[in-house]
PDB file of C-alpha atoms and ligand atoms in Angstrom:
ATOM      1  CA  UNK X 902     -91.021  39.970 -63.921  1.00  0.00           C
ATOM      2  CA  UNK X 903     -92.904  36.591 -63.985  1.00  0.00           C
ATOM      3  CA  UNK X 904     -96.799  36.827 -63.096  1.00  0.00           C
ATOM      4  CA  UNK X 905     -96.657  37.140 -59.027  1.00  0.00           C
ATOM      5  CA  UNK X 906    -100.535  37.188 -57.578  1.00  0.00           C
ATOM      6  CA  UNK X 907    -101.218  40.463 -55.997  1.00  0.00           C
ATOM      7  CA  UNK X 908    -100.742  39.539 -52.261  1.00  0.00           C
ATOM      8  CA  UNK X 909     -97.311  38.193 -53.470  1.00  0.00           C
ATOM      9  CA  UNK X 910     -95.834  41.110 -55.425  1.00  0.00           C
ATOM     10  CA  UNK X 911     -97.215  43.127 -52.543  1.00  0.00           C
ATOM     11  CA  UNK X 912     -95.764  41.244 -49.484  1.00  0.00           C
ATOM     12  CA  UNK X 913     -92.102  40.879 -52.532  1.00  0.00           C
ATOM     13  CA  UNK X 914     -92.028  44.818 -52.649  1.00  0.00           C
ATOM     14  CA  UNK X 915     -92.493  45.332 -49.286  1.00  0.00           C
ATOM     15  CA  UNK X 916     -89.722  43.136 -48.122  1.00  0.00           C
ATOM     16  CA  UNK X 917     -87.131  44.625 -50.789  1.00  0.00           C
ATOM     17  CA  UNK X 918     -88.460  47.885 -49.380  1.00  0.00           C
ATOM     18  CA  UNK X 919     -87.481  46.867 -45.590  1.00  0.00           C
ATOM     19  CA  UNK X 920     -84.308  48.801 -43.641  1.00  0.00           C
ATOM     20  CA  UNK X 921     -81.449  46.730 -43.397  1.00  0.00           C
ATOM     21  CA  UNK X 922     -80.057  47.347 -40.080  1.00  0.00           C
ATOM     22  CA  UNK X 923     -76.853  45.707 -40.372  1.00  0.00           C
ATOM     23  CA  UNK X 924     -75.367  47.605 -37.822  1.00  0.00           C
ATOM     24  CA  UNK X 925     -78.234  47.248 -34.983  1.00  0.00           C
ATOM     25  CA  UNK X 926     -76.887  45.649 -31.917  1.00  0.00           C
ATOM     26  CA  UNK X 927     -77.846  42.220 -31.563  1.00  0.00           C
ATOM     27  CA  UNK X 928     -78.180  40.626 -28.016  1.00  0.00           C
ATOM     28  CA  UNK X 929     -75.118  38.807 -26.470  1.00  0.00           C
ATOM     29  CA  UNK X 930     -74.869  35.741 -27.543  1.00  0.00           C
ATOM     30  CA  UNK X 931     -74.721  32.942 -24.435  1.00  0.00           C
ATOM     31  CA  UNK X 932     -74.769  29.383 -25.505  1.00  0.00           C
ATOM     32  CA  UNK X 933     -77.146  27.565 -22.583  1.00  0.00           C
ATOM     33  CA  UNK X 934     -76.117  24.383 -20.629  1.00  0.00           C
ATOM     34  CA  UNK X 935     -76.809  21.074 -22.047  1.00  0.00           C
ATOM     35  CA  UNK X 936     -79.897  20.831 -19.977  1.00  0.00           C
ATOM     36  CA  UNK X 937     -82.023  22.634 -18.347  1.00  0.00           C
ATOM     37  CA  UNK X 938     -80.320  23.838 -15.022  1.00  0.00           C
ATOM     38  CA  UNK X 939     -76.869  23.195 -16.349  1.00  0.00           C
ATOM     39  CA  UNK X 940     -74.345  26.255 -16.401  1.00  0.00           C
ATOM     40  CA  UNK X 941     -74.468  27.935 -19.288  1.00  0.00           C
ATOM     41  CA  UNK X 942     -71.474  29.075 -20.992  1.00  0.00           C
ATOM     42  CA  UNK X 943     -70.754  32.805 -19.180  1.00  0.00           C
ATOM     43  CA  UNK X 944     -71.532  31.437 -16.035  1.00  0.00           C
ATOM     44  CA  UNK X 945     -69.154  31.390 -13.063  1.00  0.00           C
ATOM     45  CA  UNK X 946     -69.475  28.075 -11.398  1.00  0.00           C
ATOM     46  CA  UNK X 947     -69.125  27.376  -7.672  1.00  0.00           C
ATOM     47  CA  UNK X 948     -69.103  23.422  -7.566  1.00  0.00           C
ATOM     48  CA  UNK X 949     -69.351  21.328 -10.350  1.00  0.00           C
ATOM     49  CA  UNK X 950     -69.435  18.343  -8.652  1.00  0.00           C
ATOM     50  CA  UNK X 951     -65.442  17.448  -8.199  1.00  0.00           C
ATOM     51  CA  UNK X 952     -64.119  19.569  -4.731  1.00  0.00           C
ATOM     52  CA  UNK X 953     -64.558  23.118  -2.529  1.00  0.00           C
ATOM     53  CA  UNK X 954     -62.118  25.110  -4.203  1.00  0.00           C
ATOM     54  CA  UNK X 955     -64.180  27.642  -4.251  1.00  0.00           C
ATOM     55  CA  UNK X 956     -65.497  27.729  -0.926  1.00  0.00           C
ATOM     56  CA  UNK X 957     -63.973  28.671   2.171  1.00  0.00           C
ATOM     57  CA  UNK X 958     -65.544  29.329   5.978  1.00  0.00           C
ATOM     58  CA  UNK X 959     -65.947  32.567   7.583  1.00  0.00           C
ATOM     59  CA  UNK X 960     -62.581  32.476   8.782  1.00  0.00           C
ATOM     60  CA  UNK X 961     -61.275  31.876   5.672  1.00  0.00           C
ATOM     61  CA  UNK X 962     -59.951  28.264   6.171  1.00  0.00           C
ATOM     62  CA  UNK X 963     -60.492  25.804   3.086  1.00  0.00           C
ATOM     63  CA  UNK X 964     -64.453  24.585   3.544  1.00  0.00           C
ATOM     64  CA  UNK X 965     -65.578  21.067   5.773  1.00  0.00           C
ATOM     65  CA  UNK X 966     -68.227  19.683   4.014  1.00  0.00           C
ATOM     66  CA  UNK X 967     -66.955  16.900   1.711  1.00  0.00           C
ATOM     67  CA  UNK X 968     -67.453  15.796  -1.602  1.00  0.00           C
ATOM     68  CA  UNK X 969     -68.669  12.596  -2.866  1.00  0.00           C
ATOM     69  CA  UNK X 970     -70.220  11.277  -6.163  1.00  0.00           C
ATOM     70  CA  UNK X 971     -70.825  14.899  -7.270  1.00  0.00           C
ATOM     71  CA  UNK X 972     -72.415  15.921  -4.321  1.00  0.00           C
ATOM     72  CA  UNK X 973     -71.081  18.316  -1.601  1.00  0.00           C
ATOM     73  CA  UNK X 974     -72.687  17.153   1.552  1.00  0.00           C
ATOM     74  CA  UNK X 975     -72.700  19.439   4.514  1.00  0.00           C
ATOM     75  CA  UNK X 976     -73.301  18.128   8.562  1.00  0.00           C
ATOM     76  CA  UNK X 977     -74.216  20.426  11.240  1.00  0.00           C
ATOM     77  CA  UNK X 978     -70.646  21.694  12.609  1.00  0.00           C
ATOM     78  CA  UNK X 979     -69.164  21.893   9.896  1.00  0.00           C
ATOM     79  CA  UNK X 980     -69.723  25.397   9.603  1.00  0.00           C
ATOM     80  CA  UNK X 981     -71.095  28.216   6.946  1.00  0.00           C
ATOM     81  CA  UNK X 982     -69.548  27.769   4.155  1.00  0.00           C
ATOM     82  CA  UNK X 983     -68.821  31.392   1.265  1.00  0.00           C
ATOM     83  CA  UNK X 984     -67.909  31.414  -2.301  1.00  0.00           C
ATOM     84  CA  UNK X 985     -64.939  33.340  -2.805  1.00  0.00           C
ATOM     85  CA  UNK X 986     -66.802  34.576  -5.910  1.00  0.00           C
ATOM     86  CA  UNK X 987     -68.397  37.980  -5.051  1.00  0.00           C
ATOM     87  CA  UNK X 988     -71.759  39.699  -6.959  1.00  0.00           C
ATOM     88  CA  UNK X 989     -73.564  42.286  -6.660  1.00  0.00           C
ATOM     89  CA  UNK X 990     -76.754  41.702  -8.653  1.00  0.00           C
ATOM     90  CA  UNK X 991     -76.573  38.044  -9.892  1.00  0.00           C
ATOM     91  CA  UNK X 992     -78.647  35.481 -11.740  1.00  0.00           C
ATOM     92  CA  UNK X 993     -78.254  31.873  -9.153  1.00  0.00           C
ATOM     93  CA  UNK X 994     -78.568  28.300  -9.735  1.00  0.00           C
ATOM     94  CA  UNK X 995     -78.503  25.769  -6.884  1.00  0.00           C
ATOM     95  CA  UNK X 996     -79.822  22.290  -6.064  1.00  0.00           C
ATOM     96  CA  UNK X 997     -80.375  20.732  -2.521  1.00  0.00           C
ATOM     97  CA  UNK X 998     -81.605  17.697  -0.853  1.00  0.00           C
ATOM     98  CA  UNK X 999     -82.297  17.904   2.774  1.00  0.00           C
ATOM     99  CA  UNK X1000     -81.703  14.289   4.496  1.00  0.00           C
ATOM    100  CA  UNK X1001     -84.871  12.932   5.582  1.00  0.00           C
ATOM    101  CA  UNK X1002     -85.569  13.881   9.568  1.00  0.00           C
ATOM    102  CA  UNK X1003     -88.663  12.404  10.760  1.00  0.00           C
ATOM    103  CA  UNK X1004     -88.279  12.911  14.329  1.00  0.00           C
ATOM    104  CA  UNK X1005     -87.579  16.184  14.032  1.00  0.00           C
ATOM    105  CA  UNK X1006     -90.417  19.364  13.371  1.00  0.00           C
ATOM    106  CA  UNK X1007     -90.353  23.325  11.926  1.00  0.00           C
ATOM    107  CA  UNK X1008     -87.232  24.535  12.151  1.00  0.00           C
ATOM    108  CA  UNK X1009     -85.344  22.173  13.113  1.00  0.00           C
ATOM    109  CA  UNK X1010     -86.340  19.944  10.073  1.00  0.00           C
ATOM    110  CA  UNK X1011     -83.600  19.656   7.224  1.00  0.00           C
ATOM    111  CA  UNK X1012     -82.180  23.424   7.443  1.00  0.00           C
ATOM    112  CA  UNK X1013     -79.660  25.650   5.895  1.00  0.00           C
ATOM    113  CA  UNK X1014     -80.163  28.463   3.578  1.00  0.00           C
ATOM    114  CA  UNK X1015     -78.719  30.178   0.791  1.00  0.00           C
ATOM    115  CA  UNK X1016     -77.824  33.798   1.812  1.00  0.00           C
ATOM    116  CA  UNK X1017     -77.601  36.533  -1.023  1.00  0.00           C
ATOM    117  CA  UNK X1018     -74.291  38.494  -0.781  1.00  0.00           C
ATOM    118  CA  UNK X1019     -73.860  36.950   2.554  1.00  0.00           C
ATOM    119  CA  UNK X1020     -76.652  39.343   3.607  1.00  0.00           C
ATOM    120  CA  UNK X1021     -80.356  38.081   2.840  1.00  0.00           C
ATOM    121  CA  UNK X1022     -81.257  34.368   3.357  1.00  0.00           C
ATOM    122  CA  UNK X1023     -83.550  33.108   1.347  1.00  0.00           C
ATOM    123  CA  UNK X1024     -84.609  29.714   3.344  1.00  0.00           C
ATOM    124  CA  UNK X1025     -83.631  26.059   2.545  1.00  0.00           C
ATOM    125  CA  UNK X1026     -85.640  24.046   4.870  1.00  0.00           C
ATOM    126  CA  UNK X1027     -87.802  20.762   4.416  1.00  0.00           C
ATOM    127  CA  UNK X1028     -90.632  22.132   4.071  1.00  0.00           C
ATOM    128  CA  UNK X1029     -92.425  18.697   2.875  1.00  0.00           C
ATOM    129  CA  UNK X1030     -95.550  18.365   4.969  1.00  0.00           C
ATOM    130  CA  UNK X1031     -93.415  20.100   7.957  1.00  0.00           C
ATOM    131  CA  UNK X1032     -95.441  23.369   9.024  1.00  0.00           C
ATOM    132  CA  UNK X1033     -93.505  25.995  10.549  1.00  0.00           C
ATOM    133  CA  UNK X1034     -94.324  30.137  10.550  1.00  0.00           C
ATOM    134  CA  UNK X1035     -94.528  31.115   7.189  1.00  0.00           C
ATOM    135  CA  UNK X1036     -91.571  33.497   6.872  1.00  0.00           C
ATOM    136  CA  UNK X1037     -89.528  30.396   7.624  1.00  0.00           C
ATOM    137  CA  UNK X1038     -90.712  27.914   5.274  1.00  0.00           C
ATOM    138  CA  UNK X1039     -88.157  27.100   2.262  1.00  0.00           C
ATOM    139  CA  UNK X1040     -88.574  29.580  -0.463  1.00  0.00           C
ATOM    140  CA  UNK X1041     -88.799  32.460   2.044  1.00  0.00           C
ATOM    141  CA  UNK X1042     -86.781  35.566   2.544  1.00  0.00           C
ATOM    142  CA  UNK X1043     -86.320  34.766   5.565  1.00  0.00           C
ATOM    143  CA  UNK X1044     -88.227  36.872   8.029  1.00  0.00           C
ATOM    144  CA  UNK X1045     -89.733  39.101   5.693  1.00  0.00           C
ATOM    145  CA  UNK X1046     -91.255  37.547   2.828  1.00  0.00           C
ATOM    146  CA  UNK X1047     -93.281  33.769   2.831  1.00  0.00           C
ATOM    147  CA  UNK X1048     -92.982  32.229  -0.580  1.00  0.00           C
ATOM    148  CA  UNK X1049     -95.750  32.187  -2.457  1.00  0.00           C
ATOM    149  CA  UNK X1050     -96.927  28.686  -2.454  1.00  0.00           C
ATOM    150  CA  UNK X1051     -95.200  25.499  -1.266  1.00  0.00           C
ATOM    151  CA  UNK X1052     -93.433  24.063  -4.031  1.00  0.00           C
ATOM    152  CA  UNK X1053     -91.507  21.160  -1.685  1.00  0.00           C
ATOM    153  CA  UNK X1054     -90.326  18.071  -2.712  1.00  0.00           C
ATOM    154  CA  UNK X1055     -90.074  15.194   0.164  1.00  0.00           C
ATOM    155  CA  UNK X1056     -86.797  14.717   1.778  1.00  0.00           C
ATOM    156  CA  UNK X1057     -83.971  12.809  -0.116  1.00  0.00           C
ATOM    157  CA  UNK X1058     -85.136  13.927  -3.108  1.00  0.00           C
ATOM    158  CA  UNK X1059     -83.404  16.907  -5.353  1.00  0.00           C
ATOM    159  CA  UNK X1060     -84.882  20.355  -5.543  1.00  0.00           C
ATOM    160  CA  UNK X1061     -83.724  23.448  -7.375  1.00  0.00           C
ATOM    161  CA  UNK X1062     -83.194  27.425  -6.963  1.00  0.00           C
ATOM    162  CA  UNK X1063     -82.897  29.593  -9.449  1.00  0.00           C
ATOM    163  CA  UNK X1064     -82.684  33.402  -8.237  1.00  0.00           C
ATOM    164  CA  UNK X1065     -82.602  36.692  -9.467  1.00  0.00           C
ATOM    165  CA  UNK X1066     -81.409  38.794  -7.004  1.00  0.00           C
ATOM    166  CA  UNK X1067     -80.406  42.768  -7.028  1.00  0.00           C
ATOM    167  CA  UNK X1068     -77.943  44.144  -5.058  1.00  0.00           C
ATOM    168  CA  UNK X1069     -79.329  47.063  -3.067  1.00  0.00           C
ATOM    169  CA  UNK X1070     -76.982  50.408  -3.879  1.00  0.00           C
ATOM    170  CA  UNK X1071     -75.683  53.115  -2.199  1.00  0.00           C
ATOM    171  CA  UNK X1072     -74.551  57.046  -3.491  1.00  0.00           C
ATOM    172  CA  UNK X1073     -71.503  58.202  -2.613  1.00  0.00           C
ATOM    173  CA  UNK X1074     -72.498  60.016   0.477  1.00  0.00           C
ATOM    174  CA  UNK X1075     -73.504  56.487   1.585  1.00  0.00           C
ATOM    175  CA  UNK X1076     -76.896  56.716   1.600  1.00  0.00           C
ATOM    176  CA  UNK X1077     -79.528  54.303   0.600  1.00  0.00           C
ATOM    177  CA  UNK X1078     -80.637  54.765  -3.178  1.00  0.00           C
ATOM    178  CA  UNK X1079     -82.260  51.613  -4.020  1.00  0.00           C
ATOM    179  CA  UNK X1080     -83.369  48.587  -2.039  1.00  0.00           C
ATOM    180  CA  UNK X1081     -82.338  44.910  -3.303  1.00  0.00           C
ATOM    181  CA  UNK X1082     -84.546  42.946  -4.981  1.00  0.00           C
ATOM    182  CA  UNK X1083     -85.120  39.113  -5.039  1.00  0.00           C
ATOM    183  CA  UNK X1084     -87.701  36.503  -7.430  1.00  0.00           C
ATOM    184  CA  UNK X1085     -87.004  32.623  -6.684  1.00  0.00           C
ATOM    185  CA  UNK X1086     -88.110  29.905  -8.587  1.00  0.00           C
ATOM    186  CA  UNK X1087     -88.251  27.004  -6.081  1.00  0.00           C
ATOM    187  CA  UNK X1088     -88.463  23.480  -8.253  1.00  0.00           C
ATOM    188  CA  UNK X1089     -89.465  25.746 -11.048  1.00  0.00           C
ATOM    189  CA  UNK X1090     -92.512  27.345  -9.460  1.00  0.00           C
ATOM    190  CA  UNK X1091     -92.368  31.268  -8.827  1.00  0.00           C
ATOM    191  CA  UNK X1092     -92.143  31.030  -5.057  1.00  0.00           C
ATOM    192  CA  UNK X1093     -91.043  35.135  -4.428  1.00  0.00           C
ATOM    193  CA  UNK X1094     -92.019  37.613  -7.255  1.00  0.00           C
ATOM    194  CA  UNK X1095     -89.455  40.614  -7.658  1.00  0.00           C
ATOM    195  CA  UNK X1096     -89.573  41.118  -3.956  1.00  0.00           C
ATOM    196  CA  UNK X1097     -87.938  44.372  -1.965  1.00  0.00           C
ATOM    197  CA  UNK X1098     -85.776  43.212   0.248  1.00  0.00           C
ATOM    198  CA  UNK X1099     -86.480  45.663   3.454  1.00  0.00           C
ATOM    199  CA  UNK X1100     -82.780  46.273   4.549  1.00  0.00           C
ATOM    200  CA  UNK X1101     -82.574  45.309   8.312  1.00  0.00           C
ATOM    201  CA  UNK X1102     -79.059  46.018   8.834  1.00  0.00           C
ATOM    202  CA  UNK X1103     -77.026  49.273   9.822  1.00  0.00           C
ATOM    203  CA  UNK X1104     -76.567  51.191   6.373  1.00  0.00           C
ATOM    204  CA  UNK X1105     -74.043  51.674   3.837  1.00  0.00           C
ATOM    205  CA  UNK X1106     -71.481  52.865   5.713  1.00  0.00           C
ATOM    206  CA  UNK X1107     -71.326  50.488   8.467  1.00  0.00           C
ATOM    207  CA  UNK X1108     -72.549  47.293   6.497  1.00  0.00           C
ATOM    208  CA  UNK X1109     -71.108  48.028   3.030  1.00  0.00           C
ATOM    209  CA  UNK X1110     -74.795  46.873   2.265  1.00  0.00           C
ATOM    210  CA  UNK X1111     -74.040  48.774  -1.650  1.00  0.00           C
ATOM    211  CA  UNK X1112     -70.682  45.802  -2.432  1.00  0.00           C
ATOM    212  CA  UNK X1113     -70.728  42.887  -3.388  1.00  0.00           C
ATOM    213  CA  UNK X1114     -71.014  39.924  -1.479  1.00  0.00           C
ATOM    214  CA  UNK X1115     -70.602  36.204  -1.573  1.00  0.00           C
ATOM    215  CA  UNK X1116     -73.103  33.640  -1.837  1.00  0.00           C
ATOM    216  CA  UNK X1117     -73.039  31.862   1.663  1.00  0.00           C
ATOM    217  CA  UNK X1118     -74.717  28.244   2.294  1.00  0.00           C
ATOM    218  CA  UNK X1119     -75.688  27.966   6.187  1.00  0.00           C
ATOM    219  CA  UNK X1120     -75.136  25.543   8.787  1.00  0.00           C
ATOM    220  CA  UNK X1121     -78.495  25.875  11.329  1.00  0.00           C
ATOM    221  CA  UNK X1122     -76.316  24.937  13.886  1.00  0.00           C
ATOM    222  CA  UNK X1123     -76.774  25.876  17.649  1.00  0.00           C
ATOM    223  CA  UNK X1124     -76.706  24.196  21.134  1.00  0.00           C
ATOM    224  CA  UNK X1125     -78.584  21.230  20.834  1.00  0.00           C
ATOM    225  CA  UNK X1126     -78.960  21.563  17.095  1.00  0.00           C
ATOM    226  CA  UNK X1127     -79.960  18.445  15.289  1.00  0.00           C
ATOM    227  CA  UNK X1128     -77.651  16.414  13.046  1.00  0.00           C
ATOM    228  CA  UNK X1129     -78.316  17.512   9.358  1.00  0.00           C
ATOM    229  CA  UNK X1130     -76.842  16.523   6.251  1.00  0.00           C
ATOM    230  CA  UNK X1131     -77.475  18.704   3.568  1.00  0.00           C
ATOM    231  CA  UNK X1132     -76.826  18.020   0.103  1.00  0.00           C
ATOM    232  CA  UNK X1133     -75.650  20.712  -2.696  1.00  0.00           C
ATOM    233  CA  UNK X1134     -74.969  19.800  -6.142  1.00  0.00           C
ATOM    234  CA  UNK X1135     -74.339  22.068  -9.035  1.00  0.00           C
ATOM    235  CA  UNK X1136     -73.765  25.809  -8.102  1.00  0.00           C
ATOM    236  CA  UNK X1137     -73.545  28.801 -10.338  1.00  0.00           C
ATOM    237  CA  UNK X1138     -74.527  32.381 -11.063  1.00  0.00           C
ATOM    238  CA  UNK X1139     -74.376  34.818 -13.603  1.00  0.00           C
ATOM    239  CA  UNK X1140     -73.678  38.651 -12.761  1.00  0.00           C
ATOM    240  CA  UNK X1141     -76.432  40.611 -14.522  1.00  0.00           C
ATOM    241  CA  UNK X1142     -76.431  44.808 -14.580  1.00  0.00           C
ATOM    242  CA  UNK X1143     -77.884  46.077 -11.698  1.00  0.00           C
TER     243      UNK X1143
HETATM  244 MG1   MG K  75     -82.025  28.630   7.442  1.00  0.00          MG
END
């Protein structure tokens, strides 16, 4: 062997002495969108940009928002619109644009909302200099949990979501083992920080609260409701273990 300085030979032996592990299980390999935000390559995607095939309205009739220049734009009316894609504990991407609504205030300001297995909404609302109660605001689930801070954009321009959400769960006797859990990232800020989500609906048995669910965009419509156009543009998620 050719003259190694100590601190050499000694880091050289200790290296030839390591375990190979050839047969340790090496995480999944997922090759990430092109960008940041883009679908990566397990991802399921809900629009891309070109039509609504895989949305449909509670009834089950082919969705009414329309499609234009990569962007699905929904108007008040139009309906709720569901994926036809089901999760039960999901990694979500979405990006919205409220139209701007100056004469309008709080609630009635640039809202929709993206609900969680159809269940749990967490808030899409312009929330850009727009006060309204907290639980309300965009990056809330709803009624239970204010976001964090207010990470708004101003109307008009784009804003992201990106979720992690776990599916409550149920034993077989239909009983309540586990609450769901939600974190949102709202424009890349933490806005809700792995929060329980208190389940405010009948149980297992009469909700199916433990199955999965679609992801469902709102219309805030009711008598008297505002006109709002709401803009969505690339949708995706990612089932993760629950
Ligand atoms: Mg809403």
């Amino acid at each position: 062997m050719a003259y190694m300085r100590p601190a050499i030979l000694l880091f050289a032996l200790a290296m030839a002495a390591a375990p190979q592990k050839p047969e340790e299980p090496q995480p999944r390999v997922v090759t990430p969108g092109a960008a940041c935000g883009q679908p990566p390559a397990d991802a399921i995607v809900l629009f891309d940009g070109k039509d609504l095939s895989h949305w449909v309205t509670a009834g089950g009739q082919p969705a009414r928002c329309t499609v234009a220049d990569g962007v699905m734009t929904c108007r008040t009316g139009s309906g709720d619109i569901y994926s036809k894609e089901t999760f039960r504990s999901a990694q979500i991407h979405l990006e919205f644009s409220p139209s701007r609504m100056s004469d309008q205030h709080g609630q009635a300001r640039g809202n929709s909302g993206v609900y969680l297995q159809g269940r749990y909404e967490i808030q899409i609302l312009d929330s850009y200099q727009n006060p309204t109660y907290a639980v309300g605001s965009c990056g809330a689930l709803y009624g239970q949990a204010a976001p964090l801070v207010n990470a708004s954009r101003p109307p008009g321009e784009w804003q992201t979501y990106d979720i992690v959400f776990h599916g409550p769960q149920c034993d077989a006797a239909g009983n309540l083992v586990r609450h769901g859990s939600v974190t949102v990232l709202h424009n890349g800020v933490l806005v809700q920080d792995h929060v329980e989500i208190k389940n405010t609906l009948r149980g297992c048995a009469a909700d199916h609260i433990g199955e999965p669910g679609p992801l469902m965009l709102q219309d805030h419509n009711y008598k008297g409701a505002p006109v709002t156009l709401m803009r969505f543009r690339n949708i995706w998620f990612r089932p993760i273990p629950d």
